[in-house]
Coordinates of C-alpha atoms in Angstrom, one line a residue:
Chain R
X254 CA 5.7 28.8 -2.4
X255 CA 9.1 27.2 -1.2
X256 CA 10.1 23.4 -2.3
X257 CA 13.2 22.8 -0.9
X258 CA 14.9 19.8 -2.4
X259 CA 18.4 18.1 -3.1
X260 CA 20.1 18.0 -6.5
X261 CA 22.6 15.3 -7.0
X262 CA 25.4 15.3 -9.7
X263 CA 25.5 11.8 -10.4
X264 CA 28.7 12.6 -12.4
X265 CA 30.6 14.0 -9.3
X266 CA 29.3 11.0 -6.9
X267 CA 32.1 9.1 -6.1
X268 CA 29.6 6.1 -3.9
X269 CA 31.7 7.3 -0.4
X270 CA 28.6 6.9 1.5
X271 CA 29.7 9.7 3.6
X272 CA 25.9 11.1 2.8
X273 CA 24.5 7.7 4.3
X274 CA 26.5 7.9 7.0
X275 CA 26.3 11.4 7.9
X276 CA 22.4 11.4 8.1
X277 CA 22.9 8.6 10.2
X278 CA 24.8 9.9 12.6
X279 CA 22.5 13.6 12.6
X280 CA 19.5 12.3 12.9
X281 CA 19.9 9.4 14.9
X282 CA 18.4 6.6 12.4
X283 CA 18.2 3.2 13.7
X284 CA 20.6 0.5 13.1
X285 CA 19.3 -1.7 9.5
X286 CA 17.6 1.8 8.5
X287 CA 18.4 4.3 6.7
X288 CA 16.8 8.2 5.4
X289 CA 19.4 8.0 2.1
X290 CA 20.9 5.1 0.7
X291 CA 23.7 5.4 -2.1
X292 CA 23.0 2.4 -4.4
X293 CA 24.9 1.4 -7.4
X294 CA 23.3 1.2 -10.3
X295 CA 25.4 -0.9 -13.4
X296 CA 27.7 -1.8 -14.5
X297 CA 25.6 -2.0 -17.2
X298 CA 25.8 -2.1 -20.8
X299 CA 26.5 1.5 -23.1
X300 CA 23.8 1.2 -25.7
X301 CA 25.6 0.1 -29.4
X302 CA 28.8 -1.2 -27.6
X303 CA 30.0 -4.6 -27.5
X304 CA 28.1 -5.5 -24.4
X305 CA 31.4 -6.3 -22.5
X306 CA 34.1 -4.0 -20.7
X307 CA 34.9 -1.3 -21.6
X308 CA 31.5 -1.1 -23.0
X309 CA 29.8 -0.6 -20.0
X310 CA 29.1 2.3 -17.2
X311 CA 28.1 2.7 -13.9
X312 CA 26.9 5.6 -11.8
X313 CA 26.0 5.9 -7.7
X314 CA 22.4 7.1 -7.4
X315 CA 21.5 8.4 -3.4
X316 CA 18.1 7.5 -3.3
X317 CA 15.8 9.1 -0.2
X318 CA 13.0 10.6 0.6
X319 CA 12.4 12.7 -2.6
X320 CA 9.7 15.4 -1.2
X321 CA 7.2 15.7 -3.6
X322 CA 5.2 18.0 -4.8
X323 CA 2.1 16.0 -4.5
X324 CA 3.2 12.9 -2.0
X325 CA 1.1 10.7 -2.1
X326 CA 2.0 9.5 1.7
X327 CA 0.2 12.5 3.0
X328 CA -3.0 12.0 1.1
X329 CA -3.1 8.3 2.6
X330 CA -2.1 9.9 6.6
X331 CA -5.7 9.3 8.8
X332 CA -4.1 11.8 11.0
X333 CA -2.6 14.3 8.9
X334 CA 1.1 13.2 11.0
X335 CA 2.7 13.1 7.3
X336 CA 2.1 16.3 6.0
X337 CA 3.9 19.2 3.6
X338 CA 5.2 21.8 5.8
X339 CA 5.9 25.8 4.7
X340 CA 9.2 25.0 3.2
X341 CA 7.7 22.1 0.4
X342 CA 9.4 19.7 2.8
X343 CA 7.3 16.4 3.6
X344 CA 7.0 16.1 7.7
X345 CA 5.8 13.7 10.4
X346 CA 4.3 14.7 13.2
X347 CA 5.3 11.8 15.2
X348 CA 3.2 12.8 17.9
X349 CA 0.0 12.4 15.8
X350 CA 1.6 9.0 14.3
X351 CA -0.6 5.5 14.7
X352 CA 1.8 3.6 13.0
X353 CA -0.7 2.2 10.6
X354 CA 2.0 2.1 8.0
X355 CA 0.2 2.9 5.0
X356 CA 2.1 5.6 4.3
X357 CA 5.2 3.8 4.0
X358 CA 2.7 1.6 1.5
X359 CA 1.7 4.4 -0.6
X360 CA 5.7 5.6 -1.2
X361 CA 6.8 4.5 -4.7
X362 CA 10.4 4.6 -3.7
X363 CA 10.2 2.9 -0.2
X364 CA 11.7 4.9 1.5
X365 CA 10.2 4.5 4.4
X366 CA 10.2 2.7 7.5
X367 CA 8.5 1.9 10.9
X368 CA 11.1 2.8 13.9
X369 CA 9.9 -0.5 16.2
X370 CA 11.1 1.2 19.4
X371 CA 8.7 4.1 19.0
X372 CA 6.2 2.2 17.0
X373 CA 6.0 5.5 14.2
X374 CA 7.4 5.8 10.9
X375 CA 10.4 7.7 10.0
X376 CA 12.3 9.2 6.8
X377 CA 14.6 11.9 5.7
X378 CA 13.5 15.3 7.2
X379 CA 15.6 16.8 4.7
X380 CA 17.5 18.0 8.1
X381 CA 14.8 20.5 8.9
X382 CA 16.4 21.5 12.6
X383 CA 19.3 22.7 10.2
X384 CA 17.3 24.2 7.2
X385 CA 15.3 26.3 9.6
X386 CA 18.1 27.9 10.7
X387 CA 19.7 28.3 6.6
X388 CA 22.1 25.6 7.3
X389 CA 22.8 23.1 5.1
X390 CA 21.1 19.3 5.1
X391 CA 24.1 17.2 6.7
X392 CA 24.3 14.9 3.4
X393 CA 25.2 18.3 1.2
X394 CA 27.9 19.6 3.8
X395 CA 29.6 16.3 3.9
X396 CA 29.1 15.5 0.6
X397 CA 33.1 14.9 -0.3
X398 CA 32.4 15.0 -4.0
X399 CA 30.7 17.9 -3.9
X400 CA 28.0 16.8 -6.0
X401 CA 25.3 17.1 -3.6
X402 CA 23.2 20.8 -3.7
X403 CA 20.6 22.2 -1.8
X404 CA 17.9 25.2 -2.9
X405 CA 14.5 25.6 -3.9
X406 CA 13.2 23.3 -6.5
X407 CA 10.3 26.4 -7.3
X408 CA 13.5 28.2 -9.1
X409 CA 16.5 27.0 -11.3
X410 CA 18.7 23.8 -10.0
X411 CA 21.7 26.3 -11.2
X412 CA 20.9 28.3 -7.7
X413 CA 21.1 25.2 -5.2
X414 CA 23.7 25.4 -2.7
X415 CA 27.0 23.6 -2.0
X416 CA 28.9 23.5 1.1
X417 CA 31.2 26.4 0.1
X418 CA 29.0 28.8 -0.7
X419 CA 29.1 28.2 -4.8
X420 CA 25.8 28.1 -6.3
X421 CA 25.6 25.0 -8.9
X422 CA 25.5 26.9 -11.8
X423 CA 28.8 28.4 -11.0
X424 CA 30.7 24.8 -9.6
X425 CA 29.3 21.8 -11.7
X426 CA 30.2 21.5 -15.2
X427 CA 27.8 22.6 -17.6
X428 CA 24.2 20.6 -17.9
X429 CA 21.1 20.3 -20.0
X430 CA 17.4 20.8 -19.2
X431 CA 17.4 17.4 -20.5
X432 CA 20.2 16.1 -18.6
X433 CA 18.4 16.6 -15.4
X434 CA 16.2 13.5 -13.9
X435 CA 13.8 12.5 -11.5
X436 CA 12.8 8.9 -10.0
X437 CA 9.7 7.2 -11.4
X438 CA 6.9 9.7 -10.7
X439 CA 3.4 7.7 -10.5
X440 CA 1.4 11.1 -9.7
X441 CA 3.5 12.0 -6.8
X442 CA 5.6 14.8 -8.6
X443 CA 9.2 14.2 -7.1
X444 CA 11.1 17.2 -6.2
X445 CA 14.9 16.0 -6.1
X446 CA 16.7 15.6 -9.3
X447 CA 19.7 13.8 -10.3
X448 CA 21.9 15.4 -12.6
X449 CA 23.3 12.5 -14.8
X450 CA 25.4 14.2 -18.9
X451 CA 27.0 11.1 -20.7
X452 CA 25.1 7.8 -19.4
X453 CA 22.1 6.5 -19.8
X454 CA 19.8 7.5 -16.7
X455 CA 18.1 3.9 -15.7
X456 CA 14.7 3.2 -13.9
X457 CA 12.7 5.4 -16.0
X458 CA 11.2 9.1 -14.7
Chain O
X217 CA 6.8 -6.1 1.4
X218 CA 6.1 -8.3 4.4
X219 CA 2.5 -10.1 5.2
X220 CA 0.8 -7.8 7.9
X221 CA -1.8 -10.5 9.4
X222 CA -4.3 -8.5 11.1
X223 CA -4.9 -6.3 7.5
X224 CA -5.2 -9.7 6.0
X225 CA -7.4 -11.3 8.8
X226 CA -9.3 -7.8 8.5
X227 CA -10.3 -7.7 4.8
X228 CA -11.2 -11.0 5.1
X229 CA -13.0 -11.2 8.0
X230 CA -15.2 -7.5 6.8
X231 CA -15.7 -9.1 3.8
X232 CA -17.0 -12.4 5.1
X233 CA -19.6 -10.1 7.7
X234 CA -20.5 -7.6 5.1
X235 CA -21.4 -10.7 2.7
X236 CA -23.1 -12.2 5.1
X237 CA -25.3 -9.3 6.3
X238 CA -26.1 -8.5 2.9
X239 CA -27.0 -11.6 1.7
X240 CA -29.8 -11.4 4.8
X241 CA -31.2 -8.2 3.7
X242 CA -31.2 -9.5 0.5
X243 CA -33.2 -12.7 1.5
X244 CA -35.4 -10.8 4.0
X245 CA -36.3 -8.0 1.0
X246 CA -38.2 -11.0 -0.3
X247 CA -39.0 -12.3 3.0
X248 CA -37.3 -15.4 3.1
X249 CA -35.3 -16.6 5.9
X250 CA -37.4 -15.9 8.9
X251 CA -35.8 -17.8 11.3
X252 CA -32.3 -17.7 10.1
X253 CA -32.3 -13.4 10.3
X254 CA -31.7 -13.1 13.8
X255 CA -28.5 -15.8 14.1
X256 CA -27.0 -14.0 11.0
X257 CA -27.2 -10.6 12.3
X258 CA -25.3 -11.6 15.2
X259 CA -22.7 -13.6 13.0
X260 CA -21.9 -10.9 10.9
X261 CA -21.9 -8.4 13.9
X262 CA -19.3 -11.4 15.6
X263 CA -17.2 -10.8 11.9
X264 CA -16.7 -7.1 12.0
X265 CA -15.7 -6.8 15.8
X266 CA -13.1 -9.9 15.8
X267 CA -11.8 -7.8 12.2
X268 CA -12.3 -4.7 14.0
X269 CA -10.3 -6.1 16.6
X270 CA -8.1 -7.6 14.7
X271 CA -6.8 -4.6 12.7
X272 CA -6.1 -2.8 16.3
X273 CA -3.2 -5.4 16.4
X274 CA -2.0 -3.9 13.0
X275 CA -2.0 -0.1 14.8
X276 CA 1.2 0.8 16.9
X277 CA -0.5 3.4 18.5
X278 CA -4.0 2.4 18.4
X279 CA -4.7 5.3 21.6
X280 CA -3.7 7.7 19.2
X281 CA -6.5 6.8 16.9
X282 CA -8.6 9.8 17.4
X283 CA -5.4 11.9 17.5
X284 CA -6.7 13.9 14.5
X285 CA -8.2 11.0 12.6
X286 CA -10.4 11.9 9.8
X287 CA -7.9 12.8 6.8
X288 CA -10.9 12.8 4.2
X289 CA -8.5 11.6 1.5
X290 CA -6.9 8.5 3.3
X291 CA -8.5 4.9 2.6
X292 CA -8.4 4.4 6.6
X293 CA -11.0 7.4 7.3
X294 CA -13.0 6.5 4.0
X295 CA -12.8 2.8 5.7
X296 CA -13.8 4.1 9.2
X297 CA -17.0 6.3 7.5
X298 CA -18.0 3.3 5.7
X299 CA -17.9 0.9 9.0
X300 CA -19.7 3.8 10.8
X301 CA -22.5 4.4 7.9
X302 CA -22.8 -0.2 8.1
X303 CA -23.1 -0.1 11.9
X304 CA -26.2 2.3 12.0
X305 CA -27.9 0.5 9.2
X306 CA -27.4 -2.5 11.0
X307 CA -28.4 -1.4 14.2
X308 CA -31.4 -0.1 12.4
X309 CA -32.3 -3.2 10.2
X310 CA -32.1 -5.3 14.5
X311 CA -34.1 -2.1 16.0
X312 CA -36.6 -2.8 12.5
X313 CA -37.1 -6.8 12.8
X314 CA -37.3 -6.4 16.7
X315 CA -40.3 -4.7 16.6
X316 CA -42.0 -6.0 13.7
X317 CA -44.6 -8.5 14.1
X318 CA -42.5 -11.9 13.5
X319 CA -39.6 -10.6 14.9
X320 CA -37.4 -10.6 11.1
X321 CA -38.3 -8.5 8.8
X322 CA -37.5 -5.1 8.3
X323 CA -38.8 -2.7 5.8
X324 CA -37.8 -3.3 1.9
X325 CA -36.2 0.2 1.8
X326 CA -33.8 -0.6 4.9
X327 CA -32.8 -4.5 3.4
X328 CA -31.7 -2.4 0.2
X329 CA -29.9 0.6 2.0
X330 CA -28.0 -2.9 3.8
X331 CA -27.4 -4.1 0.5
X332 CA -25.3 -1.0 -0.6
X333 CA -23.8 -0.1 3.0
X334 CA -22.3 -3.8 2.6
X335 CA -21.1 -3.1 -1.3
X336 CA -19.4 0.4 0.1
X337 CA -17.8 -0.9 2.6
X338 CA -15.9 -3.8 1.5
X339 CA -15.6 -1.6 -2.0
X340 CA -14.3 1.1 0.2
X341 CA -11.7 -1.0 2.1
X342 CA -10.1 -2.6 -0.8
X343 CA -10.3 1.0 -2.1
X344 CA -7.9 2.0 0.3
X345 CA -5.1 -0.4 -0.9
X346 CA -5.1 0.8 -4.7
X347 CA -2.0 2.8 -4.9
X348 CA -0.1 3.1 -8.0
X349 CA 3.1 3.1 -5.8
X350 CA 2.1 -0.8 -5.8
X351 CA 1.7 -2.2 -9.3
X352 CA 0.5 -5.2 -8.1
X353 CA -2.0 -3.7 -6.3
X354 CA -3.1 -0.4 -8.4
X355 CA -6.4 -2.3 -10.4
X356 CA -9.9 -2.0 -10.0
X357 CA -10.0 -5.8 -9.9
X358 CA -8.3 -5.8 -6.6
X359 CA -11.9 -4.2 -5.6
X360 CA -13.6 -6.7 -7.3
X361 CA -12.1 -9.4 -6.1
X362 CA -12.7 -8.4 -2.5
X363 CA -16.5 -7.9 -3.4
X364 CA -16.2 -11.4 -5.0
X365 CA -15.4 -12.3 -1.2
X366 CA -17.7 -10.9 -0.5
X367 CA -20.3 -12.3 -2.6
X368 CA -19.2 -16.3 -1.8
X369 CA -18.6 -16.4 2.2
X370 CA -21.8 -14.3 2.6
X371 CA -24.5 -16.2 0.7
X372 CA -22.5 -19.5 1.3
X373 CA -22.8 -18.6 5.5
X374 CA -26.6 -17.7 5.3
X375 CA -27.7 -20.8 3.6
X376 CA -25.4 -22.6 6.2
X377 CA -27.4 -20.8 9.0
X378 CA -30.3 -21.2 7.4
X379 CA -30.2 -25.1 6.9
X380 CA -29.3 -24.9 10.8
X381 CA -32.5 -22.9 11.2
X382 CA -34.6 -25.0 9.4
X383 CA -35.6 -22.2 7.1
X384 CA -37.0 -22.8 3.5
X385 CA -33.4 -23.7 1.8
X386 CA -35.1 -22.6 -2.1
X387 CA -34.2 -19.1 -2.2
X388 CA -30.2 -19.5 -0.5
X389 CA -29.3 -21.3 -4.0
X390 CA -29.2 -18.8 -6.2
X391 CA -27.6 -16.4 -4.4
X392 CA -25.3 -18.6 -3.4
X393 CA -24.1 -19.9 -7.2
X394 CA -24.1 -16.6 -8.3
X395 CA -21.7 -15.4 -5.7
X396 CA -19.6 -18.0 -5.6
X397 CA -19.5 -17.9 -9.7
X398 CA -18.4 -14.3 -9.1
X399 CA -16.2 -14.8 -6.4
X400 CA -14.5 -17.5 -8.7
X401 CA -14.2 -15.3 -12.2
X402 CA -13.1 -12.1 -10.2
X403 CA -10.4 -14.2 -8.5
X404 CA -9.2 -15.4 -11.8
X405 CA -9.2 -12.1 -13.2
X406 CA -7.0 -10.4 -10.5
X407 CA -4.6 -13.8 -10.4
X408 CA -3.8 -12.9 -13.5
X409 CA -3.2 -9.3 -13.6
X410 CA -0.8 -10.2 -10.6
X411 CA 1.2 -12.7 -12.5
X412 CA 1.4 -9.8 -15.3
X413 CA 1.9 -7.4 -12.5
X414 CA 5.9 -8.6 -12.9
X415 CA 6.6 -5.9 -15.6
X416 CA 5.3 -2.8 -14.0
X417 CA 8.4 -2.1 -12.1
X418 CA 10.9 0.1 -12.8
X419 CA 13.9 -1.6 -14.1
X420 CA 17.6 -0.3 -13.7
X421 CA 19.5 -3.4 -14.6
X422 CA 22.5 -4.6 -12.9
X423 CA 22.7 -2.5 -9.4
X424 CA 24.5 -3.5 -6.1
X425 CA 23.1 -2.0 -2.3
X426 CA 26.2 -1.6 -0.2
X427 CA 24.2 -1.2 3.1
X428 CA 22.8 -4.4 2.5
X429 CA 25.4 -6.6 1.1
X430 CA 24.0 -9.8 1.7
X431 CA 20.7 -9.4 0.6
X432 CA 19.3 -10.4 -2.5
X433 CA 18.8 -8.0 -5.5
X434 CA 14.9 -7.0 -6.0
X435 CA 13.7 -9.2 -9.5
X436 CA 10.0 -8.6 -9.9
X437 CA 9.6 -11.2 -12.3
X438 CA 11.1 -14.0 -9.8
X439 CA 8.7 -12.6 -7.1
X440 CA 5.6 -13.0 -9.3
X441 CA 7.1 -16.9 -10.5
X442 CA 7.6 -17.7 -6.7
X443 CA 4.0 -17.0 -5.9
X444 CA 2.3 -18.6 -8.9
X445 CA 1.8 -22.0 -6.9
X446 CA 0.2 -19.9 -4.3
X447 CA -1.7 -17.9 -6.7
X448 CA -3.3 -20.5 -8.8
X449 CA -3.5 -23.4 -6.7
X450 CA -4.6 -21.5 -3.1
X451 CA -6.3 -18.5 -4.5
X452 CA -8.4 -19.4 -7.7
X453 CA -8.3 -23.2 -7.6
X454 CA -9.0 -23.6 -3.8
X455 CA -10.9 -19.8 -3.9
X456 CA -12.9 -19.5 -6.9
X457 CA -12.8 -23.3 -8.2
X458 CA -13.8 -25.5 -5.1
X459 CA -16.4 -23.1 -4.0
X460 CA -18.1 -22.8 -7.4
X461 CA -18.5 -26.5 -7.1
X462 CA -19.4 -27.1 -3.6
X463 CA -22.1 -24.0 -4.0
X464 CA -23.5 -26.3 -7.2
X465 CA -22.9 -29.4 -5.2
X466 CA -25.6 -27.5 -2.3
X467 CA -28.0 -26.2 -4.3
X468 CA -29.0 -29.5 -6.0
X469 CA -28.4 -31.6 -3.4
X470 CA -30.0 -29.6 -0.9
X471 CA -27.5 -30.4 2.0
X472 CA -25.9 -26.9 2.7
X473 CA -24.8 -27.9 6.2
X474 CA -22.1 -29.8 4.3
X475 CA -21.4 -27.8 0.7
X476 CA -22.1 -24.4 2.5
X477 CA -19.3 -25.6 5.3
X478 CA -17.1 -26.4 2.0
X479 CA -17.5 -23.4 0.6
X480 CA -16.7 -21.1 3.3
X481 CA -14.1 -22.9 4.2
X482 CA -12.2 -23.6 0.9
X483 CA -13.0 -19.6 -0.1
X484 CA -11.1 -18.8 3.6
X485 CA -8.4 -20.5 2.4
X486 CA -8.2 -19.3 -0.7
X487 CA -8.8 -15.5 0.5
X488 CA -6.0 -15.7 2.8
X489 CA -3.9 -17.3 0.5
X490 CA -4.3 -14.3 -2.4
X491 CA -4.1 -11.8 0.2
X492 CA -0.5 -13.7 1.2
X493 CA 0.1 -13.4 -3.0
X494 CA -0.4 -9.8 -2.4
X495 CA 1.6 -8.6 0.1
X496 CA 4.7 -11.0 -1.3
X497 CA 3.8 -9.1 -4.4
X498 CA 3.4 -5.2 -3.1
X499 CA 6.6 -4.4 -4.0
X500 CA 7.2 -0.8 -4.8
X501 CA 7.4 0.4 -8.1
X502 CA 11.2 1.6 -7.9
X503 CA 12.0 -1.3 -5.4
X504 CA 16.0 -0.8 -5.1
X505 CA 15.6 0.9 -1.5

C-alpha cells in the first residue's frame, strides 16, 4: 500500500509563499482560495524565558490538505466523489460531486472549499497529473528553502524526495522520531508531517 | 463556518413533520384523535416536502444526486434511507386509516413502527452532523436536542389541529408537557456544552495568515461569547422556556388554539435560532486555514 505525502522542515521554511503561489498557479485555484496556505505561527513565548524578545520563536507552518490515512471527508461523500485513490492520495471525482459540502464539514483542518463557478469542492490533489508521471508536487520543486519533501509516508520520512534528487535523510540536518509532527488528528490519521528540532511544536497532534 | 439556510430550514422543518406524525400515531395507538388524523397526516407530509425541497437549494448539483449516491457511511445516505423507511410507513399508516371503518385508525403495530421511523429519522439526521472535526458539534446532545424538536413542535401541532378539529383535547396534554419539558431540558443541556465547546480547539497562540491579511484571527472563546445572547435568550429561553409554559398554559386552560400556536411558534424561533448558534460555532478543530 502506497501513502504518498509531504514532509515539511519547518526549520528550513523561510514563509516565501513560493509553495502557495506555485499550487496556485498549477492547478488553477480560484482567486480568495487556496490548496496550501503558509501561516505563521508565533511569535510566541520559549517556555522558561522572560516572556519578552529575545525570549520568543516563531516558525512558518504550510498547512493543506494532509491526506489521511483514514479521512474522514470520504466516509461522509454520498457519492463516493472524495475518495482514496491507489497512491494513498485523497481524490475528487468532480464529476460525481453534488456539492453538498459536508465534506468540507467533516475536515478538521478546513481545508477545503466549494469552487462557486463549478458548484464542487476543491483541495490539494497533491499534484497527482505530476505524481503519476514520478514528478514532483509543484510546492516541493519550488520550494526555495528546500524544506519541502515528497515520498511515501508507508516507509521512513528520511527517503522523501527534494527537488534535486537528495533524499531527506541525506540533505536536512539530523532529526528525531520525536521531532517529527502531525496536525491535530481527531481519528482521521494525518499523513504529512512537519519536521520542527528546537521549538515548541503548537496546536497539539 | 457560515449559516447554510436550507440545512437549517431542513432539520427544522423534518423535525417539526416527524414530531408531528408521531405524536398522531402515538394518539391514534390509543385511539384518540379521530378527526384530527387525516389533517395531520397531510401537515406533516406538507413539512417533509417543503424541507425536502428545501435542502435541494443547499445541493449545487442536485441532478447529480443519484450519481452514485448511497455511500453507506455518509449521514446524507443514512438521512436518505431513513426518509425512504418514514415515507412507506407513512404511506402505509394513510393506505391503513383509509380503509378502516372510521376512516383513522390504523393497526397498533403500524402507529408504533410510526413512532420509531419518526425517532430514526430525525435521530438519524442530526446523526449526520456529529463530526469530531466540529467540537461544537461532536455530542450526542446535538441528537437530543433535535429529538427535543422534535418532541415540542409535534405534540404542540397535533393538539393545535386537534382543537381545530374538534377532537377530545384530554389526551393532547400530556404529550404535549412532556415534550415540550424535553424539548426545554435538552436544549439547555446542548446550550451549554456549546458555550463550553470554546476550549475544544486547537490552540497555537499568536499566528498571522498572510493570504488573508485583513481578516481577523480565529479566537474560539470570542466566537462562543458572541453567540451567548443568541444561545440563551433565542434558543433555551425563547426554545425550551416559553414553550414549557405555553404547553402548561394549554393543558389547564384548555385553549390550544392559542398556547399550541405559542408554542410552535416560540420553539420555531428558538430552533432556528440554535441552529444559527451552531453553524457560527462549527468552527473546525485546528481553525487557522
Amino acid at each position: 500500500m502506497t501513502q504518498y505525502a509531504i514532509v515539511t522542515d519547518l526549520d528550513r521554511c523561510v514563509g516565501c509563499l513560493a509553495c502557495s503561489v506555485a499550487c496556485k498557479v498549477v492547478n488553477g485555484v480560484p482567486t480568495g482560495s487556496f490548496w496550501n496556505k503558509t501561516l505563521r505561527i508565533g511569535p510566541n513565548p520559549k517556555e522558561g524565558g522572560s516572556g519578552q524578545w529575545p525570549d520568543v520563536e516563531l516558525y512558518f507552518l504550510n498547512v493543506g490538505c494532509q491526506h489521511c490515512a483514514e479521512p474522514e471527508c470520504v466516509k461522509v461523500c454520498p457519492t463516493e466523489a472524495s475518495h482514496i485513490a491507489a497512491d494513498g492520495t485523497v481524490q475528487i471525482d468532480k464529476s460525481k460531486c453534488i456539492g453538498c459540502q459536508f465534506c468540507a464539514m467533516a475536515c478538521p483542518y478546513g481545508v477545503r472549499y466549494l469552487n462557486e463557478d463549478e458548484g464542487v469542492v476543491e483541495k490539494c490533489t497533491l499534484c497527482e497529473q505530476k505524481i503519476a508521471q514520478g514528478e514532483l508536487p509543484q510546492c516541493v520543486s519550488q520550494c526555495c528553502g528546500m524544506a519541502r519533501w515528497f515520498g511515501d509516508a508507508e516507509g521512513d520520512v528520511r527517503e522523501f524526495r527534494g527537488p534535486r534528487g537528495e533524499t531527506a535523510g541525506e540533505f536536512l540536518e539530523e532529526f528525531s522520531d520525536e521531532q517529527v509532527h502531525k496536525l491535530p488528528d481527531v481519528g482521521n490519521k494525518p499523513s504529512f508531517a512537519y519536521i520542527l528540532r528546537d521549538m515548541k511544536w503548537q496546536g497539539g497532534e | 463556518m457560515e449559516l447554510q439556510w436550507p440545512l437549517i430550514l431542513f432539520t427544522t422543518l423534518v423535525a417539526w413533520s416527524a414530531g408531528l406524525f408521531g405524536t398522531q400515531a402515538l394518539l391514534a395507538a390509543g385511539g384518540h384523535a379521530k378527526r384530527s388524523q387525516l389533517p395531520a397526516w397531510v401537515a406533516s407530509a406538507a413539512l417533509l416536502a417543503v424541507g425536502g425541497v428545501a435542502v435541494f437549494f443547499h445541493l449545487e448539483h442536485w441532478e447529480r444526486i443519484f450519481n452514485g449516491f448511497g455511500h453507506l457511511s455518509s449521514g446524507i445516505t443514512q438521512e436518505l434511507v431513513a426518509i425512504v423507511v418514514l415515507a412507506v410507513v407513512a404511506i402505509a399508516y394513510l393506505a391503513a386509516m383509509r380503509r378502516s371503518d372510521d376512516g383513522a385508525t390504523a393497526p397498533k403495530w403500524l402507529c408504533w413502527a410510526a413512532v420509531a421511523a419518526c425517532a430514526v429519522l430525525v435521530a438519524a439526521m442530526a446523526h449526520s452532523y456529529t463530526m469530531a472535526a466540529r467540537p461544537a458539534w461532536d455530542s450526542a446532545l446535538w441528537i437530543l436536542y433535535v429529538l427535543g424538536n422534535a418532541c415540542v413542535l409535534g405534540p404542540c401541532t397535533m393538539a393545535l389541529v386537534m382543537a381545530v378539529r374538534g377532537d377530545d383535547l384530554a389526551p393532547a396534554g400530556l404529550p404535549a408537557l412532556v415534550g415540550a419539558a424535553l424539548a426545554a431540558v435538552t436544549a439547555i443541556a446542548f446550550a451549554a456544552f456549546l458555550q463550553a465547546s470554546g476550549g475544544s480547539f486547537a490552540e497555537v497562540g499568536y499566528y498571522f495568515d498572510p493570504t488573508h491579511p485583513t481578516a481577523g484571527m480565529a479566537d474560539a472563546a470570542s466566537a462562543v461569547a458572541a453567540q451567548a445572547p443568541l444561545l440563551w435568550i433565542g434558543a433555551v429561553a425563547v426554545g425550551g422556556i416559553l414553550p414549557l409554559a405555553a404547553a402548561l398554559m394549554g393543558r389547564r386552560s384548555g385553549n390550544w388554539k392559542l398556547w399550541g400556536a405559542a408554542a410552535i411558534a416560540c420553539a420555531l424561533a428558538g430552533a432556528v435560532c440554535l441552529r444559527v448558534v451552531f453553524y457560527e460555532l462549527g468552527l473546525s478543530v485546528f481553525m487557522f486555514y
